[in-house]
Amino acid sequence: MKKYSKYTALLMMCLMLVTSLSFTACNDDDFDTNQNRGGISLEVFGPCPVARGGELRFIGSGLDQINSVTIPGCDDITNITVVSGSEIRVTVPQTALPGKVVLNHANGKITTLTDLTFLEPISFAEENTFSPARVKPGQELVINGEYLNLMKEVCFSFVEGLDSANVYKADEGKFIEHTRNVIKVIVPDNAVTGPVGISDAIAEIPNLIWSEVELEVILPAVEKAIDITDAKPGDLITITGTDLDLVRKVVMPNEDEVEFTLTEDGKITFNLPDNASNGAVCVVPGSGVKVAVANIGMVVPTDMTHNCGDGLRAGEELIIKGVNMDMVASMIFPGMTDAVEPELVSATEVKVTVPATAWSGDLTLNLKSGETVILPIVIAHPENVVFAPSPVPGGAELTITGKNLDLIATVVFEGEASVEAKDATAAELKIKVPFTAQTGMVKFILKSGETVEAGELTVDLPTIAYVTEWPAEDEEVKAGNIMKVKVANADKLTAVKVNGVEVQYILNGEYLYINLPMTAGKATKFALMSGEESFEGEFDVIPATEVENVIWQGLFSASWNGMDDLSWGKFDWSTVEVGWKLKAYFTFAEGADYAQMRFGNGSWASLPDADMGYNEGNIDLFTEFPDGVAEITITAAMKEALINEGGLVMTGANYILNKLTLWYENSLETAFYEGSAVVDGWGALQEFAWNDGIIANLISTWKAGQTFRIYYNTLTGDTGKIKIGQGSNWAGLAGTIASPDTNEEGYFDCPAPNGVVAYQLTQEDIDQMVNNNGFILQGNGIEITKLTIE
């Protein structure tokens, strides 16, 4: 249907002004009719003159509150079409007379200033309105009536939401005859059964009259939709019916269109596409009305067998034989979510390589039709498992023999204690039983991720001291602090070692408090000694960012004598790194009016770079270090002298030395990539995507709040770009897209000539990388030299 504008200009033909908005209220309150304050007002109405049986429109504000319209000569009209709050419409009764129109609402009424007048009399013929009464699109239609010569448009019914079906007088070859009593037009291709309207086609508010009788528009038809079973892609389908020449489209059950042919004898033929699915096939004429002509039932594979036997291993070929196997498009192995496409498909056979993450269970065959078929399969798993010794003491070595043991990734004992399977062969696996293992079912987590039960095992309790409970995962254990663990057999404990060095500890009942050295860090090794036997464990300690180790402590009163406890082989200066600081803690001698300190070699001469500009390296302590701590930074020349020139001798005057320490910063930044990776032309570094080992052993160990750094060089003098994207789809991590340091796609700027991009990871970022196949680094104009996490 043609759409018309909502408002008209003041110059439009015969649009009537109305009275000011006064009315008789139904109560004592003033009822606001100001449209600018949400009141009721009438601006224009029309058309005028209007045809009896035609549509009369009112435009203003608050008109959705009108409950009836009064036109002289007829009863109040309550059948009101509310287009919006600013427009309503009514149909003019045949008994209507000229005069003023009244709009009634709950609080009063609005009366027009001008009279409503009428066209005389445009109408449809009461009999033989249409000829023929049943017509095909494209055929001629005769409309009979009175004063039809005043009407310039024929409006056919159409499917709502699709194009309107109108024919205008100006449409050459379609508006064939136009007299007072007859309009002859060609029925549009998209017309449907329903009333027909005629209009004067005035642009703003046309005079539009609808027929009281419906015109029947013919559709393509079949006597009965045919049933087609066991259909296959490529099958030729023939549809027999009437008026099939009206068909413009053939639509499959999945809404895909297929090419079709109209035969000379009026039939429709088409071939089923590869993705044909079960359901109704429809033909569609120009009107868009769907007509079901066939019900399709696609064939499925049957009589299937496979070569699994006792179980296939990852990388081996799965062969499935049967009937209609060429219907298989892909398959989903048990334990997996992503579909795998077969390497070979024929009518009788499908071949596919077993993925590393496949389990035993129901294999889902995805058919081209969209249907699925289930086939149970068997994937190899450990068999004939024997434990020796059995029973086994906690902490002892356990030998597992059997079949397919090289498929095991982890051995899980009762109580959730687990051990990684290393150096396993197909027939044998040796592991150390965790001290916290309990008697019960042993389970194997396979490399595919599947968990299988191996058998019952009796575990005897250990007789030595061992840890039964480490600090919780969210508990921060820092180097230099006290770590609390829960132990068993505490009475057997004789010593505690951290990274091979004995440390101080306190036992309080079943809790052990360990004094952690400043050198403790990730994967710190612990040993609880019970005489010659030991319990060994590993725990990630948060390293100290500043480490200060005491290398000498005592009292040395300086009076141009020397403190040589760290000279001539008494301390290994090769363990010192350039950049560390050597600190001397001292107090000033009582009553001294000057104090000097020299950091000397074994011959007492000032160390290179240690003189601070003073003669012979005698540093003025009152000026340089009044707080009692003197420090120098180890240089390469200084380290060489300490190693090759007799170590360190402290000398000077008027100070009392009580401690010497070595201080250094312990960076928590860990490099996991160093090299040269050119990322240009919006390509990507993909080394850390689609790699289960990297995801499990690297990315999944990261925590929210850690800093991801990208070290780079630019390829030109221009600023480069880099994005941290998800491995599976390359989309930027959620946190980077939200970051103020990136654009809307998550790209960071990389200013020339080199630099580092630092980004703090969120938990959502880490989850996206773990669940979406790792990460890629995509960008333009840069060379990546190092990647770190801190």
mmCIF file of C-alpha atoms in Angstrom, residues 139-141 167 169 171 173-178 183-186:
data_model
loop_
_atom_site.group_PDB
_atom_site.id
_atom_site.type_symbol
_atom_site.label_atom_id
_atom_site.label_comp_id
_atom_site.label_asym_id
_atom_site.label_seq_id
_atom_site.Cartn_x
_atom_site.Cartn_y
_atom_site.Cartn_z
ATOM 1 C CA GLN A 139 -4.358 -10.783 -16.172
ATOM 2 C CA GLU A 140 -6.736 -7.882 -16.914
ATOM 3 C CA LEU A 141 -9.225 -6.902 -14.210
ATOM 4 C CA VAL A 167 -1.310 0.476 -10.139
ATOM 5 C CA LYS A 169 -2.959 5.824 -14.126
ATOM 6 C CA ASP A 171 1.691 3.245 -15.424
ATOM 7 C CA GLY A 173 0.454 -0.699 -20.242
ATOM 8 C CA LYS A 174 -1.003 -1.467 -16.811
ATOM 9 C CA PHE A 175 -3.782 1.150 -16.450
ATOM 10 C CA ILE A 176 -5.563 0.104 -19.654
ATOM 11 C CA GLU A 177 -9.052 1.721 -19.559
ATOM 12 C CA HIS A 178 -10.334 4.658 -17.504
ATOM 13 C CA ILE A 183 -11.267 1.002 -14.655
ATOM 14 C CA LYS A 184 -9.355 -1.764 -16.415
ATOM 15 C CA VAL A 185 -5.886 -2.666 -15.035
ATOM 16 C CA ILE A 186 -3.322 -5.484 -15.107
#
